[in-house]
Short mmCIF file of C-alpha atoms in Angstrom, two decimals:
data_model
loop_
_atom_site.label_atom_id
_atom_site.label_comp_id
_atom_site.label_asym_id
_atom_site.label_seq_id
_atom_site.Cartn_x
_atom_site.Cartn_y
_atom_site.Cartn_z
CA UNK A 1 -20.88 -15.65 -69.10
CA UNK A 2 -23.93 -14.18 -67.41
CA UNK A 3 -23.98 -11.19 -65.25
CA UNK A 4 -24.64 -13.16 -62.22
CA UNK A 5 -21.74 -15.40 -62.89
CA UNK A 6 -19.38 -12.55 -63.41
CA UNK A 7 -19.94 -11.02 -60.00
CA UNK A 8 -17.71 -12.12 -57.10
CA UNK A 9 -19.59 -13.90 -54.36
CA UNK A 10 -19.66 -11.95 -51.00
CA UNK A 11 -18.77 -14.09 -47.92
CA UNK A 12 -21.68 -14.31 -45.48
CA UNK A 13 -19.56 -13.06 -42.56
CA UNK A 14 -18.19 -10.07 -44.46
CA UNK A 15 -18.65 -6.56 -43.00
CA UNK A 16 -17.64 -3.22 -44.48
CA UNK A 17 -14.49 -1.81 -43.10
CA UNK A 18 -16.44 1.23 -41.91
CA UNK A 19 -18.59 -0.95 -39.67
CA UNK A 20 -15.48 -2.60 -38.21
CA UNK A 21 -13.97 0.72 -37.50
CA UNK A 22 -17.23 1.82 -35.82
CA UNK A 23 -17.19 -1.25 -33.65
CA UNK A 24 -13.66 -0.46 -32.48
CA UNK A 25 -14.32 3.28 -32.01
CA UNK A 26 -14.86 3.07 -28.26
CA UNK A 27 -11.73 0.95 -27.76
CA UNK A 28 -9.72 3.45 -29.97
CA UNK A 29 -10.90 6.41 -28.09
CA UNK A 30 -10.22 4.67 -24.77
CA UNK A 31 -6.64 3.84 -26.03
CA UNK A 32 -5.99 7.44 -27.11
CA UNK A 33 -7.38 8.84 -23.79
CA UNK A 34 -5.20 6.53 -21.64
CA UNK A 35 -2.17 7.24 -23.94
CA UNK A 36 -2.69 11.03 -23.59
CA UNK A 37 -2.95 10.89 -19.81
CA UNK A 38 -0.02 8.44 -19.42
CA UNK A 39 2.20 10.69 -21.54
CA UNK A 40 1.13 14.11 -20.17
CA UNK A 41 0.16 13.39 -16.58
CA UNK A 42 1.03 9.76 -15.37
CA UNK A 43 0.24 10.77 -11.75
CA UNK A 44 -3.32 11.70 -12.80
CA UNK A 45 -3.64 8.35 -14.58
CA UNK A 46 -2.55 6.61 -11.32
CA UNK A 47 -5.12 8.51 -9.39
CA UNK A 48 -7.93 7.69 -11.99
CA UNK A 49 -7.05 4.01 -12.19
CA UNK A 50 -7.12 3.61 -8.34
CA UNK A 51 -10.45 5.49 -8.10
CA UNK A 52 -11.88 3.20 -10.76
CA UNK A 53 -10.72 0.06 -9.10
CA UNK A 54 -12.13 1.15 -5.79
CA UNK A 55 -15.47 1.90 -7.49
CA UNK A 56 -15.61 -1.57 -9.14
CA UNK A 57 -14.95 -3.35 -5.83
CA UNK A 58 -17.45 -1.14 -4.04
CA UNK A 59 -20.14 -2.27 -6.52
CA UNK A 60 -19.06 -5.94 -6.06
CA UNK A 61 -19.23 -5.73 -2.29
CA UNK A 62 -22.67 -4.05 -2.57
CA UNK A 63 -24.11 -7.16 -4.24
CA UNK A 64 -26.28 -9.46 -2.07
CA UNK A 65 -24.04 -12.39 -2.93
CA UNK A 66 -21.21 -10.70 -1.12
CA UNK A 67 -22.82 -10.69 2.27
CA UNK A 68 -23.36 -13.73 4.48
CA UNK A 69 -27.05 -13.02 4.90
CA UNK A 70 -27.75 -12.46 1.14
CA UNK A 71 -28.74 -8.77 1.68
CA UNK A 72 -27.49 -5.57 0.07
CA UNK A 73 -24.64 -4.02 2.02
CA UNK A 74 -25.13 -0.22 2.64
CA UNK A 75 -22.99 1.88 0.35
CA UNK A 76 -20.86 3.45 3.03
CA UNK A 77 -19.96 0.09 4.39
CA UNK A 78 -19.24 -1.40 1.09
CA UNK A 79 -17.20 1.50 -0.07
CA UNK A 80 -15.18 1.67 3.20
CA UNK A 81 -14.36 -2.03 2.95
CA UNK A 82 -13.46 -1.79 -0.78
CA UNK A 83 -11.21 1.26 -0.24
CA UNK A 84 -9.66 -0.36 2.85
CA UNK A 85 -8.88 -3.56 0.77
CA UNK A 86 -7.61 -1.80 -2.39
CA UNK A 87 -5.57 0.64 -0.30
CA UNK A 88 -4.24 -2.35 1.76
CA UNK A 89 -5.37 -0.71 5.01
CA UNK A 90 -7.27 -3.28 7.03
CA UNK A 91 -9.70 -0.97 8.89
CA UNK A 92 -13.16 -2.47 9.00
CA UNK A 93 -16.69 -1.28 9.87
CA UNK A 94 -18.09 -4.84 9.75
CA UNK A 95 -16.53 -8.15 10.70
CA UNK A 96 -14.73 -9.68 7.67
CA UNK A 97 -15.46 -13.21 8.90
CA UNK A 98 -19.14 -12.66 9.92
CA UNK A 99 -20.54 -10.07 7.53
CA UNK A 100 -19.11 -11.21 4.28
CA UNK A 101 -19.73 -14.52 2.44
CA UNK A 102 -16.98 -16.52 0.78
CA UNK A 103 -17.59 -14.50 -2.40
CA UNK A 104 -17.30 -11.30 -0.42
CA UNK A 105 -14.03 -12.33 1.23
CA UNK A 106 -12.65 -13.48 -2.23
CA UNK A 107 -13.43 -9.97 -3.59
CA UNK A 108 -11.73 -8.41 -0.60
CA UNK A 109 -8.65 -10.69 -1.17
CA UNK A 110 -8.41 -9.86 -4.87
CA UNK A 111 -8.74 -6.17 -4.01
CA UNK A 112 -5.79 -6.53 -1.61
CA UNK A 113 -3.61 -8.26 -4.19
CA UNK A 114 -4.39 -5.64 -6.88
CA UNK A 115 -4.02 -2.77 -4.53
CA UNK A 116 -0.71 -4.05 -3.23
CA UNK A 117 0.85 -3.72 -6.60
CA UNK A 118 0.71 0.15 -6.20
CA UNK A 119 -0.84 3.03 -7.97
CA UNK A 120 2.02 3.58 -10.44
CA UNK A 121 2.18 -0.10 -11.30
CA UNK A 122 -1.49 -0.29 -11.97
CA UNK A 123 -1.48 2.82 -14.16
CA UNK A 124 1.51 1.48 -16.13
CA UNK A 125 -0.20 -1.93 -16.54
CA UNK A 126 -3.42 -0.09 -17.79
CA UNK A 127 -1.40 1.89 -20.33
CA UNK A 128 0.28 -1.31 -21.52
CA UNK A 129 -2.95 -3.26 -21.80
CA UNK A 130 -5.05 -0.56 -23.49
CA UNK A 131 -2.39 1.27 -25.58
CA UNK A 132 0.08 -1.63 -26.07
CA UNK A 133 2.79 0.76 -25.27
CA UNK A 134 4.09 3.36 -22.78
CA UNK A 135 5.15 6.74 -23.94
CA UNK A 136 8.49 8.20 -22.82
CA UNK A 137 7.04 10.03 -19.80
CA UNK A 138 4.96 6.94 -18.82
CA UNK A 139 8.09 4.81 -18.96
CA UNK A 140 9.94 7.35 -16.74
CA UNK A 141 7.17 7.33 -14.25
CA UNK A 142 7.13 3.49 -14.15
CA UNK A 143 10.94 3.41 -13.87
CA UNK A 144 10.81 5.92 -11.09
CA UNK A 145 8.32 3.82 -9.19
CA UNK A 146 10.87 0.97 -9.32
CA UNK A 147 13.70 3.31 -8.37
CA UNK A 148 15.16 3.12 -11.91
CA UNK A 149 15.85 -0.63 -11.53
CA UNK A 150 16.17 -1.00 -15.21
CA UNK A 151 16.38 0.82 -18.54
CA UNK A 152 13.31 2.44 -20.04
CA UNK A 153 12.92 -0.24 -22.60
CA UNK A 154 12.69 -2.81 -19.82
CA UNK A 155 9.63 -1.35 -18.00
CA UNK A 156 7.33 -4.15 -19.21
CA UNK A 157 9.81 -6.68 -17.82
CA UNK A 158 9.99 -4.82 -14.50
CA UNK A 159 6.20 -4.85 -14.13
CA UNK A 160 6.14 -8.57 -14.79
CA UNK A 161 8.87 -9.08 -12.13
CA UNK A 162 6.83 -7.16 -9.68
CA UNK A 163 3.78 -9.40 -10.18
CA UNK A 164 5.84 -12.54 -10.17
CA UNK A 165 7.71 -11.58 -7.03
CA UNK A 166 4.40 -10.89 -5.25
CA UNK A 167 2.96 -14.25 -6.27
CA UNK A 168 6.06 -16.24 -5.35
CA UNK A 169 6.50 -14.65 -1.88
CA UNK A 170 2.76 -15.04 -1.09
CA UNK A 171 2.84 -18.64 -2.34
CA UNK A 172 5.82 -19.50 0.02
CA UNK A 173 4.02 -17.81 3.00
CA UNK A 174 0.88 -19.77 2.24
CA UNK A 175 2.76 -23.04 2.10
CA UNK A 176 4.24 -22.23 5.55
CA UNK A 177 0.86 -21.44 7.08
CA UNK A 178 -1.42 -24.10 5.59
CA UNK A 179 0.11 -27.06 7.46
CA UNK A 180 -0.22 -25.23 10.71
CA UNK A 181 -3.94 -24.62 10.27
CA UNK A 182 -4.35 -28.37 9.36
CA UNK A 183 -2.62 -29.40 12.49
CA UNK A 184 -4.94 -27.15 14.50
CA UNK A 185 -7.88 -29.20 13.23
CA UNK A 186 -9.26 -27.12 10.41
CA UNK A 187 -10.68 -28.97 7.33
CA UNK A 188 -8.31 -29.15 4.37
CA UNK A 189 -9.96 -26.52 2.12
CA UNK A 190 -10.62 -24.19 5.01
CA UNK A 191 -6.97 -24.39 6.02
CA UNK A 192 -5.90 -23.77 2.45
CA UNK A 193 -8.15 -20.74 2.28
CA UNK A 194 -6.93 -19.30 5.53
CA UNK A 195 -3.26 -19.88 4.58
CA UNK A 196 -3.75 -18.08 1.26
CA UNK A 197 -5.74 -15.26 2.80
CA UNK A 198 -3.14 -14.62 5.57
CA UNK A 199 -0.25 -14.83 3.04
CA UNK A 200 -1.66 -12.23 0.72
CA UNK A 201 -2.94 -10.04 3.56
CA UNK A 202 0.44 -10.05 5.34
CA UNK A 203 2.74 -9.45 2.33
CA UNK A 204 0.54 -6.64 1.17
CA UNK A 205 0.46 -5.17 4.71
CA UNK A 206 -3.35 -5.30 4.68
CA UNK A 207 -4.15 -6.73 8.11
CA UNK A 208 -7.46 -8.32 7.10
CA UNK A 209 -8.31 -11.59 8.91
CA UNK A 210 -10.78 -14.33 7.95
CA UNK A 211 -11.27 -15.25 11.58
CA UNK A 212 -13.91 -13.34 13.69
CA UNK A 213 -11.46 -13.02 16.65
CA UNK A 214 -8.40 -12.21 14.39
CA UNK A 215 -5.13 -13.79 15.32
CA UNK A 216 -5.44 -13.27 19.04
CA UNK A 217 -5.98 -17.06 19.58
CA UNK A 218 -2.51 -17.59 18.03
CA UNK A 219 -0.76 -15.00 20.17
CA UNK A 220 1.89 -17.47 21.35
CA UNK A 221 2.00 -19.63 18.14
CA UNK A 222 5.27 -18.83 16.42
CA UNK A 223 4.45 -21.08 13.53
CA UNK A 224 1.76 -18.52 12.56
CA UNK A 225 3.26 -15.30 14.01
CA UNK A 226 6.75 -15.67 12.32
CA UNK A 227 5.49 -16.11 8.71
CA UNK A 228 3.08 -13.10 9.29
CA UNK A 229 5.99 -10.92 10.57
CA UNK A 230 8.27 -11.97 7.65
CA UNK A 231 5.47 -11.22 5.13
CA UNK A 232 4.79 -7.88 6.49
CA UNK A 233 8.40 -6.90 6.82
CA UNK A 234 9.24 -8.03 3.25
CA UNK A 235 6.25 -6.30 1.85
CA UNK A 236 7.18 -3.06 3.74
CA UNK A 237 10.67 -2.95 2.13
CA UNK A 238 9.23 -2.31 -1.34
CA UNK A 239 9.68 -3.95 -4.80
CA UNK A 240 12.84 -1.92 -5.63
CA UNK A 241 14.61 -3.19 -2.54
CA UNK A 242 13.43 -6.79 -3.06
CA UNK A 243 14.70 -6.68 -6.71
CA UNK A 244 18.13 -5.36 -5.60
CA UNK A 245 18.32 -8.15 -3.00
CA UNK A 246 17.38 -10.68 -5.69
CA UNK A 247 20.17 -9.43 -7.93
CA UNK A 248 22.92 -8.74 -5.42
CA UNK A 249 22.03 -10.74 -2.34
CA UNK A 250 23.51 -9.46 0.95
CA UNK A 251 26.54 -7.75 -0.82
CA UNK A 252 26.27 -4.30 0.81
CA UNK A 253 28.68 -2.67 -1.63
CA UNK A 254 26.46 -3.43 -4.64
CA UNK A 255 23.30 -2.03 -3.09
CA UNK A 256 22.08 1.32 -4.33
CA UNK A 257 21.48 4.17 -1.89
CA UNK A 258 17.78 3.64 -1.77
CA UNK A 259 18.16 0.00 -0.67
CA UNK A 260 20.74 0.96 1.92
CA UNK A 261 18.68 3.69 3.47
CA UNK A 262 15.46 1.66 3.44
CA UNK A 263 16.82 -1.43 5.08
CA UNK A 264 19.02 0.51 7.64
CA UNK A 265 16.10 2.81 8.80
CA UNK A 266 13.66 -0.11 8.76
CA UNK A 267 15.78 -2.17 11.14
CA UNK A 268 16.39 0.93 13.35
CA UNK A 269 12.62 1.54 13.66
CA UNK A 270 11.98 -2.16 14.18
CA UNK A 271 14.54 -2.36 17.08
CA UNK A 272 13.50 0.93 18.58
CA UNK A 273 9.81 0.00 18.36
CA UNK A 274 10.37 -3.40 20.02
CA UNK A 275 12.28 -2.04 22.89
CA UNK A 276 9.95 1.00 23.56
CA UNK A 277 6.75 -1.02 23.20
CA UNK A 278 8.09 -3.60 25.61
CA UNK A 279 9.17 -1.00 28.17
CA UNK A 280 5.77 0.81 28.05
CA UNK A 281 3.56 -2.33 28.18
CA UNK A 282 5.77 -4.73 30.35
CA UNK A 283 3.68 -4.19 33.52
CA UNK A 284 0.38 -3.37 31.85
CA UNK A 285 -1.99 -6.07 33.20
CA UNK A 286 -4.60 -5.25 30.45
CA UNK A 287 -2.20 -6.30 27.76
CA UNK A 288 0.99 -8.42 28.49
CA UNK A 289 1.58 -7.76 32.12
CA UNK A 290 0.64 -11.33 33.26
CA UNK A 291 2.74 -13.11 30.50
CA UNK A 292 6.18 -14.70 30.86
CA UNK A 293 9.30 -13.05 29.47
CA UNK A 294 9.36 -14.95 26.26
CA UNK A 295 5.75 -14.10 25.33
CA UNK A 296 6.31 -10.49 26.25
CA UNK A 297 9.23 -10.19 23.88
CA UNK A 298 7.30 -11.91 21.14
CA UNK A 299 4.38 -9.53 21.60
CA UNK A 300 6.72 -6.57 21.51
CA UNK A 301 8.48 -7.72 18.35
CA UNK A 302 5.25 -8.52 16.70
CA UNK A 303 3.70 -5.15 17.65
CA UNK A 304 6.80 -3.26 16.31
CA UNK A 305 6.55 -5.02 12.98
CA UNK A 306 2.84 -4.32 12.68
CA UNK A 307 2.85 -0.71 13.79
CA UNK A 308 4.52 0.47 10.61
CA UNK A 309 1.74 -0.81 8.34
CA UNK A 310 1.04 -4.47 9.03
CA UNK A 311 -2.21 -3.93 10.94
CA UNK A 312 -2.41 -7.30 12.73
CA UNK A 313 -2.79 -7.02 16.48
CA UNK A 314 -2.46 -9.32 19.43
CA UNK A 315 -3.76 -6.94 22.14
CA UNK A 316 -6.70 -4.59 22.39
CA UNK A 317 -5.47 -1.25 21.25
CA UNK A 318 -7.82 0.51 23.66
CA UNK A 319 -6.07 -1.15 26.56
CA UNK A 320 -2.64 0.07 25.83
CA UNK A 321 -0.94 2.86 27.78
CA UNK A 322 -1.36 6.40 26.35
CA UNK A 323 2.48 6.58 25.73
CA UNK A 324 2.24 3.33 23.75
CA UNK A 325 -0.57 4.75 21.66
CA UNK A 326 1.54 7.87 20.92
CA UNK A 327 4.50 5.64 19.98
CA UNK A 328 2.20 3.67 17.63
CA UNK A 329 0.99 6.98 16.10
CA UNK A 330 4.56 7.97 15.32
CA UNK A 331 5.52 4.57 13.76
CA UNK A 332 2.34 4.38 11.77
CA UNK A 333 2.97 7.82 10.37
CA UNK A 334 6.59 6.81 9.43
CA UNK A 335 5.39 3.70 7.50
CA UNK A 336 7.56 1.51 5.33
CA UNK A 337 9.56 1.71 2.17
CA UNK A 338 8.80 3.59 -1.09
CA UNK A 339 7.01 1.63 -3.79
CA UNK A 340 5.98 -0.92 -1.19
CA UNK A 341 2.80 -2.28 0.10
CA UNK A 342 3.28 -0.23 3.28
CA UNK A 343 1.91 3.19 3.90
CA UNK A 344 3.00 6.33 5.76
CA UNK A 345 5.44 9.01 4.64
CA UNK A 346 8.06 6.25 4.03
CA UNK A 347 11.31 5.53 5.70
CA UNK A 348 13.46 7.16 3.00
CA UNK A 349 11.58 10.40 3.59
CA UNK A 350 12.58 10.25 7.20
CA UNK A 351 16.15 9.42 6.39
CA UNK A 352 16.48 12.33 3.88
CA UNK A 353 15.09 14.84 6.39
CA UNK A 354 17.33 13.47 9.16
CA UNK A 355 20.39 13.71 6.96
CA UNK A 356 19.43 17.29 5.96
CA UNK A 357 19.16 18.22 9.60
CA UNK A 358 22.59 16.66 10.36
CA UNK A 359 24.12 18.45 7.32
CA UNK A 360 22.62 21.74 8.44
CA UNK A 361 23.97 21.20 11.96
CA UNK A 362 27.45 20.60 10.63
CA UNK A 363 27.23 23.54 8.33
CA UNK A 364 27.63 21.41 5.16
CA UNK A 365 26.31 22.69 1.86
CA UNK A 366 25.50 19.29 0.49
CA UNK A 367 23.57 16.48 2.06
CA UNK A 368 25.85 13.44 1.82
CA UNK A 369 25.65 9.77 2.78
CA UNK A 370 27.55 6.63 1.72
CA UNK A 371 29.62 8.55 -0.77
CA UNK A 372 26.59 10.07 -2.58
CA UNK A 373 25.04 13.54 -2.56
CA UNK A 374 21.30 13.75 -2.24
CA UNK A 375 19.83 16.35 -4.76
CA UNK A 376 18.05 19.39 -3.48
CA UNK A 377 14.95 18.43 -5.47
CA UNK A 378 14.68 15.19 -3.42
CA UNK A 379 14.65 17.09 -0.20
CA UNK A 380 11.88 19.43 -1.51
CA UNK A 381 9.86 16.35 -2.42
CA UNK A 382 10.46 14.86 1.06
CA UNK A 383 9.25 18.15 2.78
CA UNK A 384 6.22 18.18 0.46
CA UNK A 385 5.30 14.58 1.47
CA UNK A 386 5.67 15.26 5.19
CA UNK A 387 3.62 18.56 5.03
CA UNK A 388 0.94 17.01 2.94
CA UNK A 389 0.68 14.00 5.24
CA UNK A 390 0.49 16.15 8.37
CA UNK A 391 -2.18 18.33 6.80
CA UNK A 392 -4.36 15.41 5.74
CA UNK A 393 -4.12 13.88 9.23
CA UNK A 394 -4.85 17.25 10.93
CA UNK A 395 -7.88 18.14 8.87
CA UNK A 396 -9.36 14.62 9.10
CA UNK A 397 -8.80 14.47 12.89
CA UNK A 398 -10.62 17.82 13.24
CA UNK A 399 -13.60 16.47 11.26
CA UNK A 400 -13.66 13.24 13.14
CA UNK A 401 -13.48 14.96 16.53
CA UNK A 402 -16.56 17.09 15.52
CA UNK A 403 -18.48 14.11 14.03
CA UNK A 404 -17.79 11.43 16.69
CA UNK A 405 -17.18 13.32 19.97
CA UNK A 406 -14.58 10.74 20.82
CA UNK A 407 -11.38 11.52 22.74
CA UNK A 408 -8.38 12.95 20.93
CA UNK A 409 -6.17 10.01 21.47
CA UNK A 410 -8.59 7.57 19.83
CA UNK A 411 -9.44 9.95 17.01
CA UNK A 412 -5.74 10.62 16.22
CA UNK A 413 -4.88 6.98 16.36
CA UNK A 414 -7.71 6.06 13.89
CA UNK A 415 -6.85 8.97 11.67
CA UNK A 416 -3.16 8.21 11.36
CA UNK A 417 -3.93 4.46 10.92
CA UNK A 418 -6.18 5.33 7.94
CA UNK A 419 -3.73 7.76 6.39
CA UNK A 420 -0.82 5.40 6.84
CA UNK A 421 -2.94 2.47 5.62
CA UNK A 422 -1.88 0.55 8.72
CA UNK A 423 -5.17 -1.02 9.93
CA UNK A 424 -4.64 -0.95 13.75
CA UNK A 425 -7.83 0.25 15.24
CA UNK A 426 -9.42 1.42 18.43
CA UNK A 427 -12.76 0.32 16.83
CA UNK A 428 -13.75 3.94 16.24
CA UNK A 429 -14.26 3.18 12.48
CA UNK A 430 -17.19 0.86 13.37
CA UNK A 431 -18.58 3.39 15.90
CA UNK A 432 -18.80 6.63 13.87
CA UNK A 433 -21.83 7.51 11.72
CA UNK A 434 -21.75 7.33 7.90
CA UNK A 435 -20.30 10.86 7.60
CA UNK A 436 -17.26 9.82 9.75
CA UNK A 437 -16.96 6.58 7.61
CA UNK A 438 -16.70 8.69 4.39
CA UNK A 439 -14.05 10.87 6.02
CA UNK A 440 -11.95 7.85 6.84
CA UNK A 441 -12.58 6.38 3.44
CA UNK A 442 -11.29 9.52 1.70
CA UNK A 443 -8.31 9.64 4.08
CA UNK A 444 -7.36 6.01 3.22
CA UNK A 445 -7.53 6.77 -0.49
CA UNK A 446 -5.58 9.99 -0.07
CA UNK A 447 -3.01 8.24 2.04
CA UNK A 448 -2.43 5.51 -0.40
CA UNK A 449 -2.28 7.54 -3.61
CA UNK A 450 -1.90 11.14 -2.55
CA UNK A 451 1.62 11.45 -1.29
CA UNK A 452 2.94 8.84 -3.81
CA UNK A 453 1.46 10.65 -6.78
CA UNK A 454 2.52 14.01 -5.31
CA UNK A 455 6.05 12.79 -5.13
CA UNK A 456 5.99 11.33 -8.64
CA UNK A 457 4.49 14.49 -10.08
CA UNK A 458 7.03 16.79 -8.34
CA UNK A 459 9.96 14.50 -9.34
CA UNK A 460 9.26 15.16 -13.02
CA UNK A 461 8.38 18.85 -12.86
CA UNK A 462 11.92 20.08 -12.99
CA UNK A 463 11.93 23.30 -15.06
CA UNK A 464 15.14 24.83 -16.21
CA UNK A 465 15.30 28.62 -15.87
CA UNK A 466 17.55 30.99 -17.75
CA UNK A 467 17.63 33.34 -14.78
CA UNK A 468 17.60 33.55 -11.05
CA UNK A 469 16.35 36.21 -8.68
CA UNK A 470 18.80 37.58 -6.10
CA UNK A 471 19.01 35.46 -2.97
CA UNK A 472 17.66 36.70 0.40
CA UNK A 473 17.46 34.47 3.43
CA UNK A 474 14.50 35.00 5.84
CA UNK A 475 15.00 34.31 9.51
CA UNK A 476 14.13 30.70 10.28
CA UNK A 477 13.49 29.49 13.83
#
């Protein structure tokens, strides 16, 4: 046998193992980096992921193909729109229907869907996709974001349920809206597009509209208004609540404390907002003063649903009474449910603080409700969320007052709307210079991820101590 015959033949597509490892080096490093952050600081991972997503959509909206005129959109406008979409806010500096092409509107819609999943969900999905696994701390964070709706080993299943639930609800809303747009004379594919757009925008509490005049032309059309209200309200409850309702239906006794508080406070705010808005605007000729009783009630109910994060509006916000604007500020700041598509400081935060005040008034040591005691750590997190939110709004309002020179009521309205990712606007966003646009952009981002990640970070930073200092109570009040 010759020497050439004794040698094994090398396949043409064979590469040394070292080259293969070098080709996967970047992916391996990325996996290790994500794993490290997910297991040591999941809140920081959530922040990083959301910032990266906002950056990607900013670049997409900056492309000439994204604008209707085929020109490059200025960075501050593209960034504001991208952050508003990903943070499911709905504030705009340019008309969604006029400025953006179909591609640009599609990018906005995808951003709304992705952003609606939430910071912790996105971070968990990234860790699963890149690292193929979640560490123990990562699983705890993901489970916390779903209010511990399942065991740690079921986190992947929970994330799939979240995405499936979003798609199913949005699909049902779209099927309800598409026939109405068809009966109004829209071409088939345009009606389908508008139905899908409004379904995703409403469930994710985004408030973006593909019509240049918004939903004002449909202000008495219940076929359109009712699905929008249902979508916004379901989205504002949060995935943990929706999952409990799926499992236990309307059986109150099987609901956990989070579900009970979220639904109870949501309905209280919904009823109070409807009554107060109607009383304040009933005779306002600039809004609903000339309408009949039925249309006035419809407007009041619609406004109450949208004030807590929906962002759709039937009346000009600048034409409302000052008292109505103040009411809207309060409800926007309150927001919706935790781990939901809504913003604000969350209704459970309000519930916990109210219960703490009641317990203090009664002289109770523990804060109790529905046969359960609320831990002291939960109350500390609630206080932190409220103070952080108030601080963000105050600082941003101060900057906008200096930059824009607008009145305090308009500035405060726009600032709280941005922080609470609500989307109701006095059109100040479109009037301020680029510096003001960047302030509102940062506020929308902070409002969407800041208080949530703060709550998640503080919830897991419970240190056990072997000693305690002597107690001494300062004078309060």
